[in-house]
Amino acid sequence: MALKTGASVLRLNTLRNAAVRLLSTHTRPEVAQNTKYAEFPGAKAPYVTEMKFLNESSYDPIPIYRVLDNSGSVLESREEPSIDKDELVNMYKTMVQLTQMDKILYESQRQGRISFYMTNYGEEGIHVGSAAALSPRDLVFAQYREVGVFLYRGVTVTELINQCYGNHEDPGKGRQMPVHYGNKHFNLVTLSSPLATQMPQAVGAAYALKRQPNNDRCVICYFGDGAASEGDAFAAFNFAATLDCPVILLCRNNGYAISTPTNEQYRGDGIASRGPALGIRTVRVDGTDALAVYNAVKQSREYAIANNKPVLIEAMSYRVGHHSTSDDSTAYRSIEEIQKWTTDESPLHKFKMYLEAKGIWDAEAEKTCLKESRDTVVRTMQEAEKKKRPHWKEMLEDVYYDMPPRIQKQMKQMEEHLKKYPDKYPLDQHQD
């Protein structure tokens, strides 16, 4: 990615100053001049003689930073990041590839070809905007709706689909549910199903990085608004702040935790308001605007590494698809509500309009990109179906360097069981 250093620094300073101006407008309880400040170990705060309780209306809402409007036009030219044209096209192609993969694999699950799937509709801008702003060496702790980050890093569609099908070329050897990806080469930590477990792990990894001499890496941790309600989230926020860890905590606030809307999940000003309360530098961005996400993550990365400090980013978006193939979201929201976010508020729509305005994308390029992306997924899926599953012994291997007696016993019992009932198991579908 070719960036003009001088222009980049100028724009980042402008972004920083704009954020300071916005935050300075927030209402604070009035304190008289020359007020004496308390020196309690737990808080340095002014004394007052009038008791006032604070609530969610005591402060103005944290503003949402954006670069593009709904038509893909740049609102302030100074905020437009200096990204190479080829890289901009690559960002959009990644979003298109992700969308095509979602469409086909979702239908694949409905046809019984794979057991489970989760789509990413509406959040493509968060994936690609953040991934483009990171270094390939930065460590990524994702949740389960960030596969666009994997694609942008270089993980192939083939590897992702092999994982969903659990064949013998799946790096996880068929042990994980579909969409639980991981790739050590690209610094992508394997996903876990339980919500928020990756958050304190990410903070711990960031703490380890800062202890290395001349560290030039950071950690980014993705999580949703639902995960933010878990106890691990608070632990991660507090550890990140008190241990001064170079970690970016990026919340995808997409409006729903499965079927629970945000207005039933919290009463405060979203997830971003928790950052300043815990001493974390914080910004809220339009998650449907890939350029806004890019700017926020790029500056957050520079700050985190230079200062060994955490940053919290709340990326506002909308989960267009069902939570997963196990969910029917029409039971708790209307079709009309969803449709709004598939047109003007779509991350792909905004970014495509932006590229067209710059003269680097057109209808013919769109047609070609859609066809190539779809063909890649269909071809890869057909190949994945033909590949055999891992040998059954794989389920008992790779846990211990030297297999302990109890696992050896289980292995022997399984061998005897299969010899006794060979017709009950499709061993011909597994590797010899």
Tab-separated table of C-alpha atoms in Angstrom:
chain	number	residue	atom	x	y	z
A	1	MET	CA	0.000	0.000	0.000
A	2	ALA	CA	1.638	3.199	-1.146
A	3	LEU	CA	1.029	6.095	1.247
A	4	LYS	CA	2.487	9.576	0.974
A	5	THR	CA	4.012	10.044	4.403
A	6	GLY	CA	3.605	13.799	4.652
A	7	ALA	CA	0.003	13.791	3.524
A	8	SER	CA	-0.748	10.823	5.755
A	9	VAL	CA	0.626	12.536	8.860
A	10	LEU	CA	-1.291	15.720	8.033
A	11	ARG	CA	-4.557	13.848	7.651
A	12	LEU	CA	-4.005	11.854	10.838
A	13	ASN	CA	-3.305	15.059	12.763
A	14	THR	CA	-6.458	16.546	11.302
A	15	LEU	CA	-8.432	13.488	12.385
A	16	ARG	CA	-6.945	13.710	15.864
A	17	ASN	CA	-7.796	17.407	16.181
A	18	ALA	CA	-11.321	16.796	14.939
A	19	ALA	CA	-11.817	14.093	17.559
A	20	VAL	CA	-10.550	16.437	20.281
A	21	ARG	CA	-13.010	19.128	19.144
A	22	LEU	CA	-15.876	16.660	19.143
A	23	LEU	CA	-15.055	15.288	22.565
A	24	SER	CA	-14.615	18.785	23.994
A	25	THR	CA	-18.269	19.522	23.213
A	26	HIS	CA	-19.475	16.774	25.545
A	27	THR	CA	-21.429	18.081	28.492
A	28	ARG	CA	-19.799	17.692	31.878
A	29	PRO	CA	-21.253	18.459	35.304
A	30	GLU	CA	-20.540	22.079	36.214
A	31	VAL	CA	-17.740	22.683	38.684
A	32	ALA	CA	-17.013	26.103	40.104
A	33	GLN	CA	-13.630	27.674	39.531
A	34	ASN	CA	-11.055	27.378	42.311
A	35	THR	CA	-12.780	24.213	43.506
A	36	LYS	CA	-10.699	22.038	45.781
A	37	TYR	CA	-9.864	18.607	44.379
A	38	ALA	CA	-9.884	15.489	46.521
A	39	GLU	CA	-6.777	13.339	46.757
A	40	PHE	CA	-8.331	9.943	47.428
A	41	PRO	CA	-6.292	6.990	46.101
A	42	GLY	CA	-9.303	5.826	44.089
A	43	ALA	CA	-10.136	9.115	42.347
A	44	LYS	CA	-8.867	12.657	41.843
A	45	ALA	CA	-12.065	14.679	41.648
A	46	PRO	CA	-13.476	18.032	42.767
A	47	TYR	CA	-15.555	18.498	45.882
A	48	VAL	CA	-19.074	19.909	45.442
A	49	THR	CA	-21.744	20.953	47.924
A	50	GLU	CA	-24.744	20.032	45.783
A	51	MET	CA	-25.516	16.359	45.254
A	52	LYS	CA	-26.313	15.366	41.655
A	53	PHE	CA	-26.758	11.880	40.242
A	54	LEU	CA	-25.458	11.223	36.744
A	55	ASN	CA	-27.227	9.124	34.130
A	56	GLU	CA	-27.063	8.435	30.397
A	57	SER	CA	-28.415	11.915	29.604
A	58	SER	CA	-25.698	13.693	31.598
A	59	TYR	CA	-23.371	13.590	28.586
A	60	ASP	CA	-23.887	14.163	24.882
A	61	PRO	CA	-23.700	10.984	22.743
A	62	ILE	CA	-20.239	10.120	21.443
A	63	PRO	CA	-20.195	11.206	17.764
A	64	ILE	CA	-19.822	8.813	14.829
A	65	TYR	CA	-16.856	9.560	12.577
A	66	ARG	CA	-17.337	9.046	8.844
A	67	VAL	CA	-15.528	9.885	5.589
A	68	LEU	CA	-18.125	8.901	2.956
A	69	ASP	CA	-21.793	9.759	2.731
A	70	ASN	CA	-24.391	7.247	1.537
A	71	SER	CA	-23.648	8.017	-2.106
A	72	GLY	CA	-19.938	7.326	-1.697
A	73	SER	CA	-18.919	10.984	-1.824
A	74	VAL	CA	-16.081	12.221	0.388
A	75	LEU	CA	-17.496	14.649	2.954
A	76	GLU	CA	-14.190	16.368	3.808
A	77	SER	CA	-11.304	16.029	1.355
A	78	ARG	CA	-8.726	16.264	4.146
A	79	GLU	CA	-10.143	13.067	5.659
A	80	GLU	CA	-9.755	10.969	2.501
A	81	PRO	CA	-6.892	8.511	3.130
A	82	SER	CA	-4.082	8.316	0.594
A	83	ILE	CA	-4.518	4.710	-0.533
A	84	ASP	CA	-3.092	3.426	-3.803
A	85	LYS	CA	-5.722	2.859	-6.514
A	86	ASP	CA	-4.783	-0.793	-6.921
A	87	GLU	CA	-5.212	-1.282	-3.193
A	88	LEU	CA	-8.627	0.374	-3.250
A	89	VAL	CA	-9.705	-2.027	-5.985
A	90	ASN	CA	-8.299	-4.942	-3.977
A	91	MET	CA	-10.328	-3.833	-0.957
A	92	TYR	CA	-13.534	-3.797	-2.977
A	93	LYS	CA	-12.804	-7.124	-4.663
A	94	THR	CA	-12.291	-8.678	-1.234
A	95	MET	CA	-15.711	-7.432	-0.143
A	96	VAL	CA	-17.315	-8.850	-3.293
A	97	GLN	CA	-15.539	-12.193	-2.838
A	98	LEU	CA	-16.767	-12.351	0.747
A	99	THR	CA	-20.352	-11.646	-0.296
A	100	GLN	CA	-20.315	-14.330	-2.982
A	101	MET	CA	-18.830	-16.845	-0.571
A	102	ASP	CA	-21.549	-16.022	1.952
A	103	LYS	CA	-24.347	-16.470	-0.580
A	104	ILE	CA	-23.143	-19.835	-1.874
A	105	LEU	CA	-22.035	-21.392	1.414
A	106	TYR	CA	-25.256	-20.315	3.125
A	107	GLU	CA	-27.213	-22.183	0.449
A	108	SER	CA	-24.763	-25.071	0.744
A	109	GLN	CA	-25.737	-25.456	4.387
A	110	ARG	CA	-29.423	-25.298	3.519
A	111	GLN	CA	-28.832	-28.169	1.076
A	112	GLY	CA	-27.171	-30.251	3.795
A	113	ARG	CA	-23.673	-30.043	2.324
A	114	ILE	CA	-22.134	-28.409	5.392
A	115	SER	CA	-23.422	-28.366	8.952
A	116	PHE	CA	-23.303	-24.668	9.826
A	117	TYR	CA	-22.545	-21.217	8.446
A	118	MET	CA	-22.566	-17.537	9.415
A	119	THR	CA	-22.836	-14.696	6.897
A	120	ASN	CA	-21.169	-11.284	7.096
A	121	TYR	CA	-23.652	-9.093	5.208
A	122	GLY	CA	-23.515	-5.456	6.297
A	123	GLU	CA	-20.129	-5.676	7.999
A	124	GLU	CA	-17.798	-6.065	5.025
A	125	GLY	CA	-16.516	-2.497	5.417
A	126	ILE	CA	-15.331	-3.188	8.955
A	127	HIS	CA	-13.417	-6.275	7.845
A	128	VAL	CA	-11.619	-4.772	4.878
A	129	GLY	CA	-11.165	-1.242	6.219
A	130	SER	CA	-9.499	-2.521	9.381
A	131	ALA	CA	-7.413	-5.216	7.678
A	132	ALA	CA	-6.025	-2.714	5.163
A	133	ALA	CA	-4.836	-0.437	7.978
A	134	LEU	CA	-2.916	-3.143	9.814
A	135	SER	CA	0.524	-4.606	9.257
A	136	PRO	CA	0.515	-8.263	8.157
A	137	ARG	CA	2.629	-8.917	11.253
A	138	ASP	CA	-0.035	-7.641	13.649
A	139	LEU	CA	-1.751	-10.405	15.585
A	140	VAL	CA	-5.489	-10.847	14.984
A	141	PHE	CA	-7.919	-12.292	17.516
A	142	ALA	CA	-11.228	-12.508	15.673
A	143	GLN	CA	-14.662	-13.628	16.806
A	144	TYR	CA	-16.688	-15.448	14.119
A	145	ARG	CA	-17.863	-12.722	11.752
A	146	GLU	CA	-14.560	-11.359	10.452
A	147	VAL	CA	-13.719	-13.707	7.596
A	148	GLY	CA	-13.100	-10.667	5.376
A	149	VAL	CA	-9.994	-9.989	7.467
A	150	PHE	CA	-8.781	-13.504	6.655
A	151	LEU	CA	-9.405	-13.032	2.935
A	152	TYR	CA	-7.625	-9.687	2.888
A	153	ARG	CA	-4.628	-11.114	4.746
A	154	GLY	CA	-4.205	-13.736	2.029
A	155	VAL	CA	-6.062	-16.805	3.265
A	156	THR	CA	-7.485	-18.460	0.144
A	157	VAL	CA	-11.105	-19.302	-0.555
A	158	THR	CA	-9.910	-22.900	-0.907
A	159	GLU	CA	-8.576	-23.018	2.651
A	160	LEU	CA	-11.729	-21.422	4.056
A	161	ILE	CA	-14.062	-23.808	2.248
A	162	ASN	CA	-11.939	-26.842	3.151
A	163	GLN	CA	-12.431	-25.811	6.773
A	164	CYS	CA	-16.205	-25.552	6.340
A	165	TYR	CA	-16.314	-29.013	4.765
A	166	GLY	CA	-13.914	-30.514	7.311
A	167	ASN	CA	-11.990	-32.511	4.726
A	168	HIS	CA	-8.425	-33.789	5.071
A	169	GLU	CA	-6.999	-30.494	3.769
A	170	ASP	CA	-8.671	-28.541	6.563
A	171	PRO	CA	-5.804	-27.242	8.760
A	172	GLY	CA	-7.973	-28.037	11.778
A	173	LYS	CA	-8.500	-31.621	10.560
A	174	GLY	CA	-12.265	-31.357	10.834
A	175	ARG	CA	-12.276	-30.804	14.580
A	176	GLN	CA	-13.835	-27.345	14.556
A	177	MET	CA	-17.288	-26.204	13.525
A	178	PRO	CA	-17.456	-24.492	10.117
A	179	VAL	CA	-16.330	-20.813	10.002
A	180	HIS	CA	-13.895	-21.377	12.894
A	181	TYR	CA	-10.832	-20.434	10.872
A	182	GLY	CA	-7.220	-19.866	11.843
A	183	ASN	CA	-3.873	-19.392	10.109
A	184	LYS	CA	-0.544	-19.137	11.887
A	185	HIS	CA	1.305	-17.954	8.769
A	186	PHE	CA	-0.934	-14.876	8.502
A	187	ASN	CA	-0.974	-14.219	12.283
A	188	LEU	CA	-4.659	-15.138	12.595
A	189	VAL	CA	-5.437	-16.892	15.868
A	190	THR	CA	-7.917	-19.768	15.510
A	191	LEU	CA	-11.462	-18.808	16.461
A	192	SER	CA	-13.338	-20.064	19.507
A	193	SER	CA	-17.116	-20.375	19.805
A	194	PRO	CA	-17.585	-19.078	23.376
A	195	LEU	CA	-18.187	-15.335	23.352
A	196	ALA	CA	-15.436	-12.952	24.495
A	197	THR	CA	-12.836	-15.573	25.419
A	198	GLN	CA	-10.540	-14.038	22.804
A	199	MET	CA	-10.601	-10.631	24.515
A	200	PRO	CA	-8.424	-11.252	27.597
A	201	GLN	CA	-6.275	-13.541	25.445
A	202	ALA	CA	-5.671	-10.672	23.013
A	203	VAL	CA	-4.747	-8.336	25.845
A	204	GLY	CA	-2.319	-10.931	27.197
A	205	ALA	CA	-0.722	-11.292	23.774
A	206	ALA	CA	-0.374	-7.505	23.520
A	207	TYR	CA	1.256	-7.418	26.953
A	208	ALA	CA	3.760	-10.019	25.754
A	209	LEU	CA	4.514	-7.974	22.634
A	210	LYS	CA	5.235	-4.799	24.587
A	211	ARG	CA	7.808	-6.669	26.668
A	212	GLN	CA	9.797	-7.437	23.530
A	213	PRO	CA	12.556	-4.938	22.681
A	214	ASN	CA	11.836	-2.553	19.799
A	215	ASN	CA	8.335	-3.914	19.346
A	216	ASP	CA	6.627	-2.692	16.161
A	217	ARG	CA	3.528	-4.888	16.329
A	218	CYS	CA	0.126	-4.545	17.918
A	219	VAL	CA	-2.815	-6.854	18.548
A	220	ILE	CA	-6.328	-6.287	17.257
A	221	CYS	CA	-9.275	-7.997	18.889
A	222	TYR	CA	-12.676	-8.102	17.191
A	223	PHE	CA	-15.855	-8.649	19.182
A	224	GLY	CA	-19.558	-7.894	18.926
A	225	ASP	CA	-21.973	-5.905	21.049
A	226	GLY	CA	-23.197	-9.190	22.523
A	227	ALA	CA	-19.691	-10.230	23.548
A	228	ALA	CA	-19.297	-6.838	25.234
A	229	SER	CA	-21.872	-7.980	27.798
A	230	GLU	CA	-19.677	-10.878	28.900
A	231	GLY	CA	-17.510	-10.681	31.990
A	232	ASP	CA	-14.399	-11.385	29.934
A	233	ALA	CA	-14.978	-8.114	28.077
A	234	PHE	CA	-14.733	-6.022	31.232
A	235	ALA	CA	-11.693	-7.978	32.367
A	236	ALA	CA	-10.045	-7.345	28.997
A	237	PHE	CA	-10.812	-3.604	29.058
A	238	ASN	CA	-9.459	-3.220	32.569
A	239	PHE	CA	-6.313	-5.290	32.012
A	240	ALA	CA	-5.600	-3.454	28.742
A	241	ALA	CA	-5.836	-0.084	30.478
A	242	THR	CA	-4.004	-0.875	33.705
A	243	LEU	CA	-1.243	-2.929	32.068
A	244	ASP	CA	-0.754	-0.457	29.186
A	245	CYS	CA	-1.114	-2.969	26.369
A	246	PRO	CA	-0.757	-2.119	22.642
A	247	VAL	CA	-4.115	-3.595	21.657
A	248	ILE	CA	-6.949	-2.351	19.460
A	249	LEU	CA	-10.312	-3.491	20.807
A	250	LEU	CA	-12.689	-3.250	17.854
A	251	CYS	CA	-16.374	-3.726	18.602
A	252	ARG	CA	-18.723	-4.497	15.729
A	253	ASN	CA	-21.946	-3.050	17.086
A	254	ASN	CA	-24.349	-4.549	14.541
A	255	GLY	CA	-27.524	-4.041	16.542
A	256	TYR	CA	-28.238	-7.603	17.614
A	257	ALA	CA	-26.773	-10.295	19.856
A	258	ILE	CA	-28.511	-13.184	18.080
A	259	SER	CA	-32.111	-12.055	18.757
A	260	THR	CA	-31.414	-9.537	21.522
A	261	PRO	CA	-31.478	-5.935	20.229
A	262	THR	CA	-29.089	-3.426	21.736
A	263	ASN	CA	-31.886	-1.523	23.503
A	264	GLU	CA	-32.500	-4.651	25.584
A	265	GLN	CA	-28.812	-5.288	26.137
A	266	TYR	CA	-27.554	-1.992	27.588
A	267	ARG	CA	-28.863	1.423	28.607
A	268	GLY	CA	-25.768	3.588	28.248
A	269	ASP	CA	-24.254	5.226	25.160
A	270	GLY	CA	-23.258	2.042	23.393
A	271	ILE	CA	-19.940	0.301	23.891
A	272	ALA	CA	-17.766	3.355	23.225
A	273	SER	CA	-18.829	5.035	26.473
A	274	ARG	CA	-17.136	2.259	28.424
A	275	GLY	CA	-13.713	3.197	27.069
A	276	PRO	CA	-13.204	6.589	28.743
A	277	ALA	CA	-14.760	5.218	31.942
A	278	LEU	CA	-11.942	2.670	32.098
A	279	GLY	CA	-9.205	4.995	30.891
A	280	ILE	CA	-9.050	3.805	27.272
A	281	ARG	CA	-8.639	6.101	24.266
A	282	THR	CA	-11.873	5.666	22.289
A	283	VAL	CA	-13.490	6.541	18.975
A	284	ARG	CA	-16.824	5.648	17.369
A	285	VAL	CA	-16.962	5.227	13.588
A	286	ASP	CA	-19.413	4.427	10.825
A	287	GLY	CA	-18.784	0.734	10.242
A	288	THR	CA	-20.476	0.847	6.843
A	289	ASP	CA	-17.751	3.269	5.686
A	290	ALA	CA	-14.555	1.324	4.945
A	291	LEU	CA	-12.485	4.520	4.732
A	292	ALA	CA	-13.615	5.719	8.154
A	293	VAL	CA	-12.706	2.342	9.625
A	294	TYR	CA	-9.349	2.465	7.826
A	295	ASN	CA	-8.499	5.900	9.257
A	296	ALA	CA	-9.544	4.915	12.769
A	297	VAL	CA	-7.588	1.656	12.813
A	298	LYS	CA	-4.501	3.182	11.189
A	299	GLN	CA	-4.265	5.964	13.749
A	300	SER	CA	-5.134	3.592	16.591
A	301	ARG	CA	-2.349	1.246	15.523
A	302	GLU	CA	0.222	4.037	15.445
A	303	TYR	CA	-0.883	5.295	18.851
A	304	ALA	CA	-0.968	1.832	20.448
A	305	ILE	CA	2.570	0.947	19.337
A	306	ALA	CA	4.110	4.352	20.061
A	307	ASN	CA	2.572	4.659	23.534
A	308	ASN	CA	1.965	1.043	24.599
A	309	LYS	CA	-1.664	1.941	25.209
A	310	PRO	CA	-4.994	0.353	24.234
A	311	VAL	CA	-7.603	1.877	21.937
A	312	LEU	CA	-11.309	1.056	21.788
A	313	ILE	CA	-13.118	1.439	18.462
A	314	GLU	CA	-16.875	1.036	18.224
A	315	ALA	CA	-17.814	0.446	14.588
A	316	MET	CA	-21.539	1.011	14.120
A	317	SER	CA	-23.117	-1.344	11.583
A	318	TYR	CA	-26.123	-3.575	11.008
A	319	ARG	CA	-26.287	-7.358	10.774
A	320	VAL	CA	-28.250	-7.805	7.543
A	321	GLY	CA	-28.258	-11.603	7.576
A	322	HIS	CA	-29.536	-14.040	10.160
A	323	HIS	CA	-27.263	-14.617	13.142
A	324	SER	CA	-26.405	-18.007	11.666
A	325	THR	CA	-28.015	-20.869	9.790
A	326	SER	CA	-29.558	-21.854	13.140
A	327	ASP	CA	-31.480	-18.573	13.331
A	328	ASP	CA	-34.531	-17.037	11.635
A	329	SER	CA	-34.306	-13.304	12.269
A	330	THR	CA	-37.750	-12.602	10.767
A	331	ALA	CA	-39.114	-13.794	14.112
A	332	TYR	CA	-37.791	-10.686	15.855
A	333	ARG	CA	-37.380	-7.986	13.172
A	334	SER	CA	-39.226	-6.843	10.070
A	335	ILE	CA	-38.205	-7.204	6.438
A	336	GLU	CA	-38.632	-3.429	6.074
A	337	GLU	CA	-36.029	-2.833	8.780
A	338	ILE	CA	-33.521	-5.028	6.971
A	339	GLN	CA	-34.101	-3.539	3.504
A	340	LYS	CA	-32.873	-0.102	4.556
A	341	TRP	CA	-29.419	-1.539	5.172
A	342	THR	CA	-29.135	-3.406	1.871
A	343	THR	CA	-29.209	-0.281	-0.312
A	344	ASP	CA	-27.896	3.171	0.639
A	345	GLU	CA	-26.380	1.985	3.928
A	346	SER	CA	-24.605	-0.979	2.332
A	347	PRO	CA	-20.795	-0.913	2.717
A	348	LEU	CA	-20.395	-2.316	-0.808
A	349	HIS	CA	-22.725	0.285	-2.314
A	350	LYS	CA	-20.833	3.176	-0.719
A	351	PHE	CA	-17.413	1.863	-1.662
A	352	LYS	CA	-18.407	1.016	-5.230
A	353	MET	CA	-19.819	4.515	-5.744
A	354	TYR	CA	-16.593	5.944	-4.330
A	355	LEU	CA	-14.461	3.926	-6.767
A	356	GLU	CA	-16.682	4.856	-9.700
A	357	ALA	CA	-16.364	8.547	-8.839
A	358	LYS	CA	-12.574	8.153	-8.887
A	359	GLY	CA	-12.769	6.543	-12.327
A	360	ILE	CA	-11.202	3.238	-11.271
A	361	TRP	CA	-14.343	1.061	-11.425
A	362	ASP	CA	-17.217	0.651	-13.860
A	363	ALA	CA	-20.104	-1.648	-14.783
A	364	GLU	CA	-17.891	-3.968	-16.828
A	365	ALA	CA	-15.411	-4.351	-13.974
A	366	GLU	CA	-18.317	-5.080	-11.629
A	367	LYS	CA	-19.701	-7.767	-13.928
A	368	THR	CA	-16.305	-9.437	-14.298
A	369	CYS	CA	-15.596	-9.292	-10.569
A	370	LEU	CA	-18.948	-10.863	-9.662
A	371	LYS	CA	-18.483	-13.692	-12.163
A	372	GLU	CA	-14.904	-14.455	-11.132
A	373	SER	CA	-15.786	-14.380	-7.437
A	374	ARG	CA	-18.774	-16.649	-7.891
A	375	ASP	CA	-16.876	-19.079	-10.121
A	376	THR	CA	-14.063	-19.290	-7.574
A	377	VAL	CA	-16.452	-20.268	-4.788
A	378	VAL	CA	-18.445	-22.782	-6.867
A	379	ARG	CA	-15.310	-24.460	-8.239
A	380	THR	CA	-13.665	-24.618	-4.821
A	381	MET	CA	-16.805	-25.974	-3.184
A	382	GLN	CA	-17.101	-28.744	-5.762
A	383	GLU	CA	-13.466	-29.687	-5.204
A	384	ALA	CA	-13.861	-29.633	-1.407
A	385	GLU	CA	-16.791	-32.046	-1.579
A	386	LYS	CA	-14.701	-34.621	-3.416
A	387	LYS	CA	-11.885	-34.630	-0.886
A	388	LYS	CA	-11.879	-37.319	1.766
A	389	ARG	CA	-12.262	-36.558	5.443
A	390	PRO	CA	-9.336	-36.938	7.868
A	391	HIS	CA	-8.451	-40.393	9.185
A	392	TRP	CA	-10.552	-41.164	12.246
A	393	LYS	CA	-7.421	-41.446	14.392
A	394	GLU	CA	-6.846	-37.709	13.944
A	395	MET	CA	-9.482	-37.006	16.591
A	396	LEU	CA	-7.216	-38.522	19.255
A	397	GLU	CA	-3.877	-37.198	18.012
A	398	ASP	CA	-2.038	-33.853	18.221
A	399	VAL	CA	-3.059	-33.164	21.818
A	400	TYR	CA	0.006	-34.582	23.561
A	401	TYR	CA	3.540	-34.930	22.203
A	402	ASP	CA	3.631	-38.417	23.714
A	403	MET	CA	0.188	-39.999	23.798
A	404	PRO	CA	-0.678	-40.819	27.445
A	405	PRO	CA	-1.927	-44.303	28.425
A	406	ARG	CA	-5.575	-43.248	28.751
A	407	ILE	CA	-5.657	-41.922	25.171
A	408	GLN	CA	-3.851	-45.037	23.943
A	409	LYS	CA	-6.578	-47.064	25.643
A	410	GLN	CA	-9.294	-45.059	23.881
A	411	MET	CA	-7.542	-45.549	20.555
A	412	LYS	CA	-7.412	-49.318	21.059
A	413	GLN	CA	-11.072	-49.441	22.101
A	414	MET	CA	-12.069	-47.508	18.999
A	415	GLU	CA	-10.064	-49.814	16.738
A	416	GLU	CA	-11.791	-52.859	18.230
A	417	HIS	CA	-15.190	-51.195	17.919
A	418	LEU	CA	-14.678	-50.414	14.225
A	419	LYS	CA	-13.553	-53.976	13.524
A	420	LYS	CA	-16.696	-55.275	15.187
A	421	TYR	CA	-19.097	-52.880	13.423
A	422	PRO	CA	-17.409	-51.915	10.126
A	423	ASP	CA	-20.725	-51.503	8.297
A	424	LYS	CA	-21.930	-48.850	10.752
A	425	TYR	CA	-19.314	-46.246	9.831
A	426	PRO	CA	-18.542	-44.708	6.395
A	427	LEU	CA	-14.800	-45.268	6.674
A	428	ASP	CA	-14.483	-45.215	2.886
A	429	GLN	CA	-15.137	-41.467	3.086
A	430	HIS	CA	-12.082	-41.006	5.301
A	431	GLN	CA	-8.410	-41.210	4.463
A	432	ASP	CA	-6.769	-44.593	4.879
